[in-house]
Every structure is written in structure tokens, then in C-alpha cells.
JSON list of C-alpha atoms in Angstrom, two decimals:
[
{"chain": "A", "resi": 1, "resn": "MET", "atom": "CA", "xyz": [-19.03, 67.17, 198.31]},
{"chain": "A", "resi": 2, "resn": "GLN", "atom": "CA", "xyz": [-20.51, 69.92, 196.17]},
{"chain": "A", "resi": 3, "resn": "TYR", "atom": "CA", "xyz": [-24.14, 69.61, 195.16]},
{"chain": "A", "resi": 4, "resn": "LYS", "atom": "CA", "xyz": [-26.24, 71.66, 192.81]},
{"chain": "A", "resi": 5, "resn": "ALA", "atom": "CA", "xyz": [-29.82, 71.65, 194.02]},
{"chain": "A", "resi": 6, "resn": "CYS", "atom": "CA", "xyz": [-33.06, 72.74, 192.50]},
{"chain": "A", "resi": 7, "resn": "LYS", "atom": "CA", "xyz": [-36.15, 72.54, 194.66]},
{"chain": "A", "resi": 8, "resn": "PHE", "atom": "CA", "xyz": [-39.49, 71.80, 193.09]},
{"chain": "A", "resi": 9, "resn": "GLU", "atom": "CA", "xyz": [-42.88, 70.32, 193.84]},
{"chain": "A", "resi": 10, "resn": "VAL", "atom": "CA", "xyz": [-43.67, 67.68, 191.18]},
{"chain": "A", "resi": 11, "resn": "SER", "atom": "CA", "xyz": [-41.54, 64.77, 190.03]},
{"chain": "A", "resi": 12, "resn": "ASP", "atom": "CA", "xyz": [-41.20, 63.82, 186.38]},
{"chain": "A", "resi": 13, "resn": "VAL", "atom": "CA", "xyz": [-38.77, 61.23, 185.02]},
{"chain": "A", "resi": 14, "resn": "ARG", "atom": "CA", "xyz": [-38.51, 63.18, 181.75]},
{"chain": "A", "resi": 15, "resn": "LYS", "atom": "CA", "xyz": [-36.78, 66.07, 183.56]},
{"chain": "A", "resi": 16, "resn": "GLN", "atom": "CA", "xyz": [-34.22, 63.76, 185.11]},
{"chain": "A", "resi": 17, "resn": "THR", "atom": "CA", "xyz": [-33.30, 62.14, 181.82]},
{"chain": "A", "resi": 18, "resn": "LYS", "atom": "CA", "xyz": [-33.03, 65.26, 179.66]},
{"chain": "A", "resi": 19, "resn": "TYR", "atom": "CA", "xyz": [-31.25, 67.51, 182.14]},
{"chain": "A", "resi": 20, "resn": "GLY", "atom": "CA", "xyz": [-29.18, 65.07, 184.21]},
{"chain": "A", "resi": 21, "resn": "TYR", "atom": "CA", "xyz": [-30.80, 65.70, 187.57]},
{"chain": "A", "resi": 22, "resn": "THR", "atom": "CA", "xyz": [-31.36, 63.04, 190.20]},
{"chain": "A", "resi": 23, "resn": "HIS", "atom": "CA", "xyz": [-34.84, 63.38, 191.62]},
{"chain": "A", "resi": 24, "resn": "LEU", "atom": "CA", "xyz": [-35.16, 63.21, 195.40]},
{"chain": "A", "resi": 25, "resn": "SER", "atom": "CA", "xyz": [-38.64, 63.45, 196.87]},
{"chain": "A", "resi": 26, "resn": "ALA", "atom": "CA", "xyz": [-38.58, 64.40, 200.54]},
{"chain": "A", "resi": 27, "resn": "GLY", "atom": "CA", "xyz": [-42.01, 62.84, 200.97]},
{"chain": "A", "resi": 28, "resn": "GLU", "atom": "CA", "xyz": [-41.03, 59.61, 199.24]},
{"chain": "A", "resi": 29, "resn": "LEU", "atom": "CA", "xyz": [-37.88, 59.30, 201.34]},
{"chain": "A", "resi": 30, "resn": "LEU", "atom": "CA", "xyz": [-39.96, 59.83, 204.48]},
{"chain": "A", "resi": 31, "resn": "ARG", "atom": "CA", "xyz": [-42.59, 57.28, 203.40]},
{"chain": "A", "resi": 32, "resn": "ASP", "atom": "CA", "xyz": [-39.86, 54.73, 202.61]},
{"chain": "A", "resi": 33, "resn": "GLU", "atom": "CA", "xyz": [-38.23, 55.34, 205.98]},
{"chain": "A", "resi": 34, "resn": "ARG", "atom": "CA", "xyz": [-41.61, 54.98, 207.67]},
{"chain": "A", "resi": 35, "resn": "LYS", "atom": "CA", "xyz": [-42.02, 51.52, 206.08]},
{"chain": "A", "resi": 36, "resn": "ASN", "atom": "CA", "xyz": [-38.55, 50.38, 207.14]},
{"chain": "A", "resi": 37, "resn": "PRO", "atom": "CA", "xyz": [-39.08, 48.04, 210.13]},
{"chain": "A", "resi": 38, "resn": "GLU", "atom": "CA", "xyz": [-35.56, 48.85, 211.39]},
{"chain": "A", "resi": 39, "resn": "SER", "atom": "CA", "xyz": [-36.15, 52.62, 211.41]},
{"chain": "A", "resi": 40, "resn": "GLN", "atom": "CA", "xyz": [-36.27, 54.36, 214.74]},
{"chain": "A", "resi": 41, "resn": "TYR", "atom": "CA", "xyz": [-38.36, 57.11, 213.15]},
{"chain": "A", "resi": 42, "resn": "GLY", "atom": "CA", "xyz": [-41.11, 55.10, 211.41]},
{"chain": "A", "resi": 43, "resn": "GLU", "atom": "CA", "xyz": [-43.93, 55.68, 213.88]},
{"chain": "A", "resi": 44, "resn": "LEU", "atom": "CA", "xyz": [-43.03, 59.34, 214.36]},
{"chain": "A", "resi": 45, "resn": "ILE", "atom": "CA", "xyz": [-42.98, 59.94, 210.60]},
{"chain": "A", "resi": 46, "resn": "GLU", "atom": "CA", "xyz": [-46.37, 58.21, 210.22]},
{"chain": "A", "resi": 47, "resn": "LYS", "atom": "CA", "xyz": [-47.90, 60.43, 212.91]},
{"chain": "A", "resi": 48, "resn": "TYR", "atom": "CA", "xyz": [-46.64, 63.64, 211.32]},
{"chain": "A", "resi": 49, "resn": "ILE", "atom": "CA", "xyz": [-47.67, 62.65, 207.79]},
{"chain": "A", "resi": 50, "resn": "THR", "atom": "CA", "xyz": [-51.17, 61.53, 208.82]},
{"chain": "A", "resi": 51, "resn": "GLU", "atom": "CA", "xyz": [-51.72, 64.74, 210.78]},
{"chain": "A", "resi": 52, "resn": "GLY", "atom": "CA", "xyz": [-50.59, 66.83, 207.79]},
{"chain": "A", "resi": 53, "resn": "LYS", "atom": "CA", "xyz": [-47.67, 68.20, 209.80]},
{"chain": "A", "resi": 54, "resn": "ILE", "atom": "CA", "xyz": [-44.06, 68.71, 208.80]},
{"chain": "A", "resi": 55, "resn": "VAL", "atom": "CA", "xyz": [-41.65, 65.98, 209.94]},
{"chain": "A", "resi": 56, "resn": "PRO", "atom": "CA", "xyz": [-38.76, 67.28, 212.12]},
{"chain": "A", "resi": 57, "resn": "VAL", "atom": "CA", "xyz": [-36.01, 68.75, 209.95]},
{"chain": "A", "resi": 58, "resn": "GLU", "atom": "CA", "xyz": [-33.23, 66.57, 211.36]},
{"chain": "A", "resi": 59, "resn": "ILE", "atom": "CA", "xyz": [-34.94, 63.47, 210.00]},
{"chain": "A", "resi": 60, "resn": "THR", "atom": "CA", "xyz": [-35.70, 64.89, 206.56]},
{"chain": "A", "resi": 61, "resn": "ILE", "atom": "CA", "xyz": [-32.26, 66.47, 206.10]},
{"chain": "A", "resi": 62, "resn": "SER", "atom": "CA", "xyz": [-30.49, 63.26, 207.12]},
{"chain": "A", "resi": 63, "resn": "LEU", "atom": "CA", "xyz": [-32.49, 61.27, 204.55]},
{"chain": "A", "resi": 64, "resn": "LEU", "atom": "CA", "xyz": [-31.87, 63.81, 201.76]},
{"chain": "A", "resi": 65, "resn": "LYS", "atom": "CA", "xyz": [-28.16, 64.11, 202.53]},
{"chain": "A", "resi": 66, "resn": "ARG", "atom": "CA", "xyz": [-27.76, 60.32, 202.73]},
{"chain": "A", "resi": 67, "resn": "GLU", "atom": "CA", "xyz": [-29.33, 59.91, 199.29]},
{"chain": "A", "resi": 68, "resn": "MET", "atom": "CA", "xyz": [-27.25, 62.73, 197.81]},
{"chain": "A", "resi": 69, "resn": "ASP", "atom": "CA", "xyz": [-24.04, 61.28, 199.26]},
{"chain": "A", "resi": 70, "resn": "GLN", "atom": "CA", "xyz": [-24.89, 57.76, 198.02]},
{"chain": "A", "resi": 71, "resn": "THR", "atom": "CA", "xyz": [-25.71, 59.05, 194.54]},
{"chain": "A", "resi": 72, "resn": "MET", "atom": "CA", "xyz": [-22.45, 60.97, 194.29]},
{"chain": "A", "resi": 73, "resn": "ALA", "atom": "CA", "xyz": [-20.41, 58.09, 195.78]},
{"chain": "A", "resi": 74, "resn": "ALA", "atom": "CA", "xyz": [-21.69, 55.87, 192.97]},
{"chain": "A", "resi": 75, "resn": "ASN", "atom": "CA", "xyz": [-21.02, 58.54, 190.31]},
{"chain": "A", "resi": 76, "resn": "ALA", "atom": "CA", "xyz": [-19.35, 61.84, 191.20]},
{"chain": "A", "resi": 77, "resn": "GLN", "atom": "CA", "xyz": [-20.74, 63.41, 188.01]},
{"chain": "A", "resi": 78, "resn": "LYS", "atom": "CA", "xyz": [-24.28, 63.01, 189.38]},
{"chain": "A", "resi": 79, "resn": "ASN", "atom": "CA", "xyz": [-24.18, 66.18, 191.46]},
{"chain": "A", "resi": 80, "resn": "LYS", "atom": "CA", "xyz": [-27.37, 67.86, 190.25]},
{"chain": "A", "resi": 81, "resn": "PHE", "atom": "CA", "xyz": [-30.51, 67.19, 192.28]},
{"chain": "A", "resi": 82, "resn": "LEU", "atom": "CA", "xyz": [-34.18, 68.03, 192.02]},
{"chain": "A", "resi": 83, "resn": "ILE", "atom": "CA", "xyz": [-35.36, 68.17, 195.60]},
{"chain": "A", "resi": 84, "resn": "ASP", "atom": "CA", "xyz": [-39.10, 67.75, 195.62]},
{"chain": "A", "resi": 85, "resn": "GLY", "atom": "CA", "xyz": [-41.10, 69.11, 198.54]},
{"chain": "A", "resi": 86, "resn": "PHE", "atom": "CA", "xyz": [-38.39, 70.67, 200.66]},
{"chain": "A", "resi": 87, "resn": "PRO", "atom": "CA", "xyz": [-37.97, 73.02, 202.53]},
{"chain": "A", "resi": 88, "resn": "ARG", "atom": "CA", "xyz": [-41.51, 73.23, 203.85]},
{"chain": "A", "resi": 89, "resn": "ASN", "atom": "CA", "xyz": [-41.00, 75.72, 206.70]},
{"chain": "A", "resi": 90, "resn": "GLN", "atom": "CA", "xyz": [-38.50, 78.07, 208.31]},
{"chain": "A", "resi": 91, "resn": "ASP", "atom": "CA", "xyz": [-37.05, 75.26, 210.45]},
{"chain": "A", "resi": 92, "resn": "ASN", "atom": "CA", "xyz": [-36.47, 73.17, 207.29]},
{"chain": "A", "resi": 93, "resn": "LEU", "atom": "CA", "xyz": [-34.76, 76.11, 205.59]},
{"chain": "A", "resi": 94, "resn": "GLN", "atom": "CA", "xyz": [-32.51, 76.81, 208.58]},
{"chain": "A", "resi": 95, "resn": "GLY", "atom": "CA", "xyz": [-31.62, 73.11, 208.84]},
{"chain": "A", "resi": 96, "resn": "TRP", "atom": "CA", "xyz": [-30.83, 72.99, 205.12]},
{"chain": "A", "resi": 97, "resn": "ASN", "atom": "CA", "xyz": [-28.67, 76.11, 205.31]},
{"chain": "A", "resi": 98, "resn": "LYS", "atom": "CA", "xyz": [-26.82, 74.83, 208.38]},
{"chain": "A", "resi": 99, "resn": "THR", "atom": "CA", "xyz": [-26.20, 71.32, 207.00]},
{"chain": "A", "resi": 100, "resn": "MET", "atom": "CA", "xyz": [-25.60, 72.18, 203.35]},
{"chain": "A", "resi": 101, "resn": "ASP", "atom": "CA", "xyz": [-23.85, 75.57, 203.65]},
{"chain": "A", "resi": 102, "resn": "GLY", "atom": "CA", "xyz": [-20.99, 75.56, 201.18]},
{"chain": "A", "resi": 103, "resn": "LYS", "atom": "CA", "xyz": [-22.02, 72.13, 199.88]},
{"chain": "A", "resi": 104, "resn": "ALA", "atom": "CA", "xyz": [-25.10, 72.95, 197.81]},
{"chain": "A", "resi": 105, "resn": "ASP", "atom": "CA", "xyz": [-26.06, 75.79, 195.53]},
{"chain": "A", "resi": 106, "resn": "VAL", "atom": "CA", "xyz": [-29.81, 76.26, 195.12]},
{"chain": "A", "resi": 107, "resn": "SER", "atom": "CA", "xyz": [-30.15, 77.37, 191.52]},
{"chain": "A", "resi": 108, "resn": "PHE", "atom": "CA", "xyz": [-33.87, 77.99, 191.55]},
{"chain": "A", "resi": 109, "resn": "VAL", "atom": "CA", "xyz": [-37.20, 76.94, 193.00]},
{"chain": "A", "resi": 110, "resn": "LEU", "atom": "CA", "xyz": [-39.80, 75.56, 190.64]},
{"chain": "A", "resi": 111, "resn": "PHE", "atom": "CA", "xyz": [-43.16, 76.57, 192.06]},
{"chain": "A", "resi": 112, "resn": "PHE", "atom": "CA", "xyz": [-46.25, 74.82, 190.72]},
{"chain": "A", "resi": 113, "resn": "ASP", "atom": "CA", "xyz": [-49.11, 77.19, 191.52]},
{"chain": "A", "resi": 114, "resn": "CYS", "atom": "CA", "xyz": [-52.60, 75.75, 191.64]},
{"chain": "A", "resi": 115, "resn": "ASN", "atom": "CA", "xyz": [-55.79, 76.54, 193.53]},
{"chain": "A", "resi": 116, "resn": "ASN", "atom": "CA", "xyz": [-56.61, 74.46, 196.58]},
{"chain": "A", "resi": 117, "resn": "GLU", "atom": "CA", "xyz": [-59.66, 72.66, 195.20]},
{"chain": "A", "resi": 118, "resn": "ILE", "atom": "CA", "xyz": [-57.79, 71.40, 192.13]},
{"chain": "A", "resi": 119, "resn": "CYS", "atom": "CA", "xyz": [-54.96, 70.21, 194.39]},
{"chain": "A", "resi": 120, "resn": "VAL", "atom": "CA", "xyz": [-57.38, 68.41, 196.70]},
{"chain": "A", "resi": 121, "resn": "GLU", "atom": "CA", "xyz": [-59.23, 66.73, 193.81]},
{"chain": "A", "resi": 122, "resn": "ARG", "atom": "CA", "xyz": [-55.95, 65.58, 192.23]},
{"chain": "A", "resi": 123, "resn": "CYS", "atom": "CA", "xyz": [-54.68, 64.17, 195.52]},
{"chain": "A", "resi": 124, "resn": "LEU", "atom": "CA", "xyz": [-57.98, 62.40, 196.19]},
{"chain": "A", "resi": 125, "resn": "GLU", "atom": "CA", "xyz": [-57.77, 60.85, 192.72]},
{"chain": "A", "resi": 126, "resn": "ARG", "atom": "CA", "xyz": [-54.17, 59.82, 193.39]},
{"chain": "A", "resi": 127, "resn": "GLY", "atom": "CA", "xyz": [-55.33, 58.36, 196.71]},
{"chain": "A", "resi": 128, "resn": "LYS", "atom": "CA", "xyz": [-57.45, 55.78, 194.91]},
{"chain": "A", "resi": 129, "resn": "SER", "atom": "CA", "xyz": [-54.28, 53.90, 193.98]},
{"chain": "A", "resi": 130, "resn": "SER", "atom": "CA", "xyz": [-51.42, 55.42, 195.98]},
{"chain": "A", "resi": 131, "resn": "GLY", "atom": "CA", "xyz": [-51.98, 53.73, 199.31]},
{"chain": "A", "resi": 132, "resn": "ARG", "atom": "CA", "xyz": [-50.84, 56.96, 200.99]},
{"chain": "A", "resi": 133, "resn": "SER", "atom": "CA", "xyz": [-52.37, 57.52, 204.41]},
{"chain": "A", "resi": 134, "resn": "ASP", "atom": "CA", "xyz": [-52.51, 61.28, 203.78]},
{"chain": "A", "resi": 135, "resn": "ASP", "atom": "CA", "xyz": [-54.52, 61.17, 200.54]},
{"chain": "A", "resi": 136, "resn": "ASN", "atom": "CA", "xyz": [-57.84, 61.92, 202.21]},
{"chain": "A", "resi": 137, "resn": "ARG", "atom": "CA", "xyz": [-59.81, 65.17, 202.48]},
{"chain": "A", "resi": 138, "resn": "GLU", "atom": "CA", "xyz": [-59.14, 65.69, 206.21]},
{"chain": "A", "resi": 139, "resn": "SER", "atom": "CA", "xyz": [-55.37, 65.30, 205.90]},
{"chain": "A", "resi": 140, "resn": "LEU", "atom": "CA", "xyz": [-55.33, 67.41, 202.73]},
{"chain": "A", "resi": 141, "resn": "GLU", "atom": "CA", "xyz": [-57.18, 70.28, 204.43]},
{"chain": "A", "resi": 142, "resn": "LYS", "atom": "CA", "xyz": [-54.61, 70.16, 207.23]},
{"chain": "A", "resi": 143, "resn": "ARG", "atom": "CA", "xyz": [-51.79, 70.12, 204.68]},
{"chain": "A", "resi": 144, "resn": "ILE", "atom": "CA", "xyz": [-53.23, 73.21, 202.98]},
{"chain": "A", "resi": 145, "resn": "GLN", "atom": "CA", "xyz": [-53.26, 75.08, 206.30]},
{"chain": "A", "resi": 146, "resn": "THR", "atom": "CA", "xyz": [-49.70, 73.95, 206.97]},
{"chain": "A", "resi": 147, "resn": "TYR", "atom": "CA", "xyz": [-48.73, 75.15, 203.48]},
{"chain": "A", "resi": 148, "resn": "LEU", "atom": "CA", "xyz": [-50.31, 78.59, 204.00]},
{"chain": "A", "resi": 149, "resn": "GLN", "atom": "CA", "xyz": [-48.77, 79.06, 207.44]},
{"chain": "A", "resi": 150, "resn": "SER", "atom": "CA", "xyz": [-45.36, 77.47, 206.93]},
{"chain": "A", "resi": 151, "resn": "THR", "atom": "CA", "xyz": [-44.43, 76.85, 203.30]},
{"chain": "A", "resi": 152, "resn": "LYS", "atom": "CA", "xyz": [-45.76, 79.92, 201.50]},
{"chain": "A", "resi": 153, "resn": "PRO", "atom": "CA", "xyz": [-43.45, 82.23, 203.51]},
{"chain": "A", "resi": 154, "resn": "ILE", "atom": "CA", "xyz": [-40.45, 80.16, 202.33]},
{"chain": "A", "resi": 155, "resn": "ILE", "atom": "CA", "xyz": [-41.57, 80.47, 198.71]},
{"chain": "A", "resi": 156, "resn": "ASP", "atom": "CA", "xyz": [-41.98, 84.22, 199.25]},
{"chain": "A", "resi": 157, "resn": "LEU", "atom": "CA", "xyz": [-38.43, 84.39, 200.64]},
{"chain": "A", "resi": 158, "resn": "TYR", "atom": "CA", "xyz": [-36.99, 82.62, 197.57]},
{"chain": "A", "resi": 159, "resn": "GLU", "atom": "CA", "xyz": [-39.10, 84.90, 195.39]},
{"chain": "A", "resi": 160, "resn": "GLU", "atom": "CA", "xyz": [-37.49, 87.94, 197.04]},
{"chain": "A", "resi": 161, "resn": "MET", "atom": "CA", "xyz": [-34.12, 86.44, 196.07]},
{"chain": "A", "resi": 162, "resn": "GLY", "atom": "CA", "xyz": [-35.30, 86.12, 192.45]},
{"chain": "A", "resi": 163, "resn": "LYS", "atom": "CA", "xyz": [-35.06, 82.32, 192.52]},
{"chain": "A", "resi": 164, "resn": "VAL", "atom": "CA", "xyz": [-38.71, 81.32, 192.02]},
{"chain": "A", "resi": 165, "resn": "LYS", "atom": "CA", "xyz": [-39.88, 80.08, 188.62]},
{"chain": "A", "resi": 166, "resn": "LYS", "atom": "CA", "xyz": [-43.69, 79.96, 188.81]},
{"chain": "A", "resi": 167, "resn": "ILE", "atom": "CA", "xyz": [-45.83, 77.65, 186.67]},
{"chain": "A", "resi": 168, "resn": "ASP", "atom": "CA", "xyz": [-49.62, 77.54, 186.42]},
{"chain": "A", "resi": 169, "resn": "ALA", "atom": "CA", "xyz": [-50.17, 73.94, 187.49]},
{"chain": "A", "resi": 170, "resn": "SER", "atom": "CA", "xyz": [-53.92, 73.99, 186.93]},
{"chain": "A", "resi": 171, "resn": "LYS", "atom": "CA", "xyz": [-53.27, 73.15, 183.28]},
{"chain": "A", "resi": 172, "resn": "SER", "atom": "CA", "xyz": [-52.89, 69.67, 181.80]},
{"chain": "A", "resi": 173, "resn": "VAL", "atom": "CA", "xyz": [-49.82, 67.56, 182.56]},
{"chain": "A", "resi": 174, "resn": "ASP", "atom": "CA", "xyz": [-48.46, 68.13, 179.04]},
{"chain": "A", "resi": 175, "resn": "GLU", "atom": "CA", "xyz": [-48.98, 71.90, 179.23]},
{"chain": "A", "resi": 176, "resn": "VAL", "atom": "CA", "xyz": [-47.30, 72.07, 182.63]},
{"chain": "A", "resi": 177, "resn": "PHE", "atom": "CA", "xyz": [-44.42, 69.94, 181.40]},
{"chain": "A", "resi": 178, "resn": "GLY", "atom": "CA", "xyz": [-44.02, 72.25, 178.39]},
{"chain": "A", "resi": 179, "resn": "GLU", "atom": "CA", "xyz": [-43.56, 75.17, 180.79]},
{"chain": "A", "resi": 180, "resn": "VAL", "atom": "CA", "xyz": [-41.08, 73.15, 182.86]},
{"chain": "A", "resi": 181, "resn": "VAL", "atom": "CA", "xyz": [-39.05, 72.38, 179.73]},
{"chain": "A", "resi": 182, "resn": "LYS", "atom": "CA", "xyz": [-38.86, 76.08, 178.87]},
{"chain": "A", "resi": 183, "resn": "ILE", "atom": "CA", "xyz": [-37.51, 76.85, 182.34]},
{"chain": "A", "resi": 184, "resn": "PHE", "atom": "CA", "xyz": [-34.99, 74.01, 182.31]},
{"chain": "A", "resi": 185, "resn": "ASP", "atom": "CA", "xyz": [-33.84, 74.89, 178.79]},
{"chain": "A", "resi": 186, "resn": "LYS", "atom": "CA", "xyz": [-33.10, 78.39, 180.10]},
{"chain": "A", "resi": 187, "resn": "GLU", "atom": "CA", "xyz": [-31.82, 77.54, 183.59]},
{"chain": "A", "resi": 188, "resn": "GLY", "atom": "CA", "xyz": [-30.65, 73.95, 182.96]}
]
């Protein structure tokens, strides 16, 4: 199967509808798997998420690939994916390249840039209704350190390849979406 992938950090149904992408959130897939009583990985995923750590790549890749395969099996024309929140570290990137080599073309990385305090405040606000175990200050501080140590180098690597499209995410939702639309209109 041939996939076209675009990695990004924020989901928005409007992007899916207008541009024909299927949104896959690595975090959402992991949280769903964690809740599945038949999953052999549920407790392990919970531990990693709560500690603000990155779940082993084999688990995340298998969930992403399963969803991509199921989507394309239902409709072969649905071969464009927005992959939200992946890869998060070098191990993720190597796993992606190994598993998806020749199967997926990463068109670009949509990078939503925002200072840490705004990110923390937004996640804490989301935590009031999300029910997510990692929407607390302690987990968020750990996630920021993980981001700086593990994820930022991956973004830098894609930037060196000329594939990063950076957006100032400290603006309002509508302003950020306006910038996203400009990028998708150009890159589609």
C-alpha cells in the first residue's frame, strides 16, 4: 500500500474535510489501546503516558499502520493521512522509516510553535474535561523535558530537509487555522 503522510501536532476536522486527509492521532490511538481490556499493552501504555515518556515505537507504529491499512482497505482512495504527534524521538523516526520505507511519503511536517507556559495552561484547561491522566502540571513538565530532549531534534532534522512548515500557535484558534489553510492550499 502507498500512503501519503503529513505529520502535525494539532487535529482539526476542518482540515480533514477540505483536503481529504484522514487524521490519525498517535496519542489518541495509544489512549484507546490503553482502555481496551483485551490489550496486552494497556498497563504499559498507561505507565509511559502518565510519566510523560514516549511509548515504545513498536506499539505506536503497529497502531498507526493498522489504522492506515484499515482506512485504505475500506476505501483505497483514502491514502492521505495527517499523523498527529509522531515521530516523537529518534527511535520513533527509525521505526517509521524501517516499517514505512517505500510505503509512505512524508510531504511535510506542520510544526505548531508555542512557548511552554501557554502550552501548559492550554493543557491544564483541556484537563478539566478531557479525563486524560497526563493533563496535570507534573506530567506536562515531564513532557516538556521529553520534547526538548527527544522531539525537538527530530523537528530540526525535518527542518534541515526543508519539510517543516512552522506556525505561531500562541495565536487564537481561528488565526492558527488561517495559517494552516494557507499551508494546505499551497502544499495540499
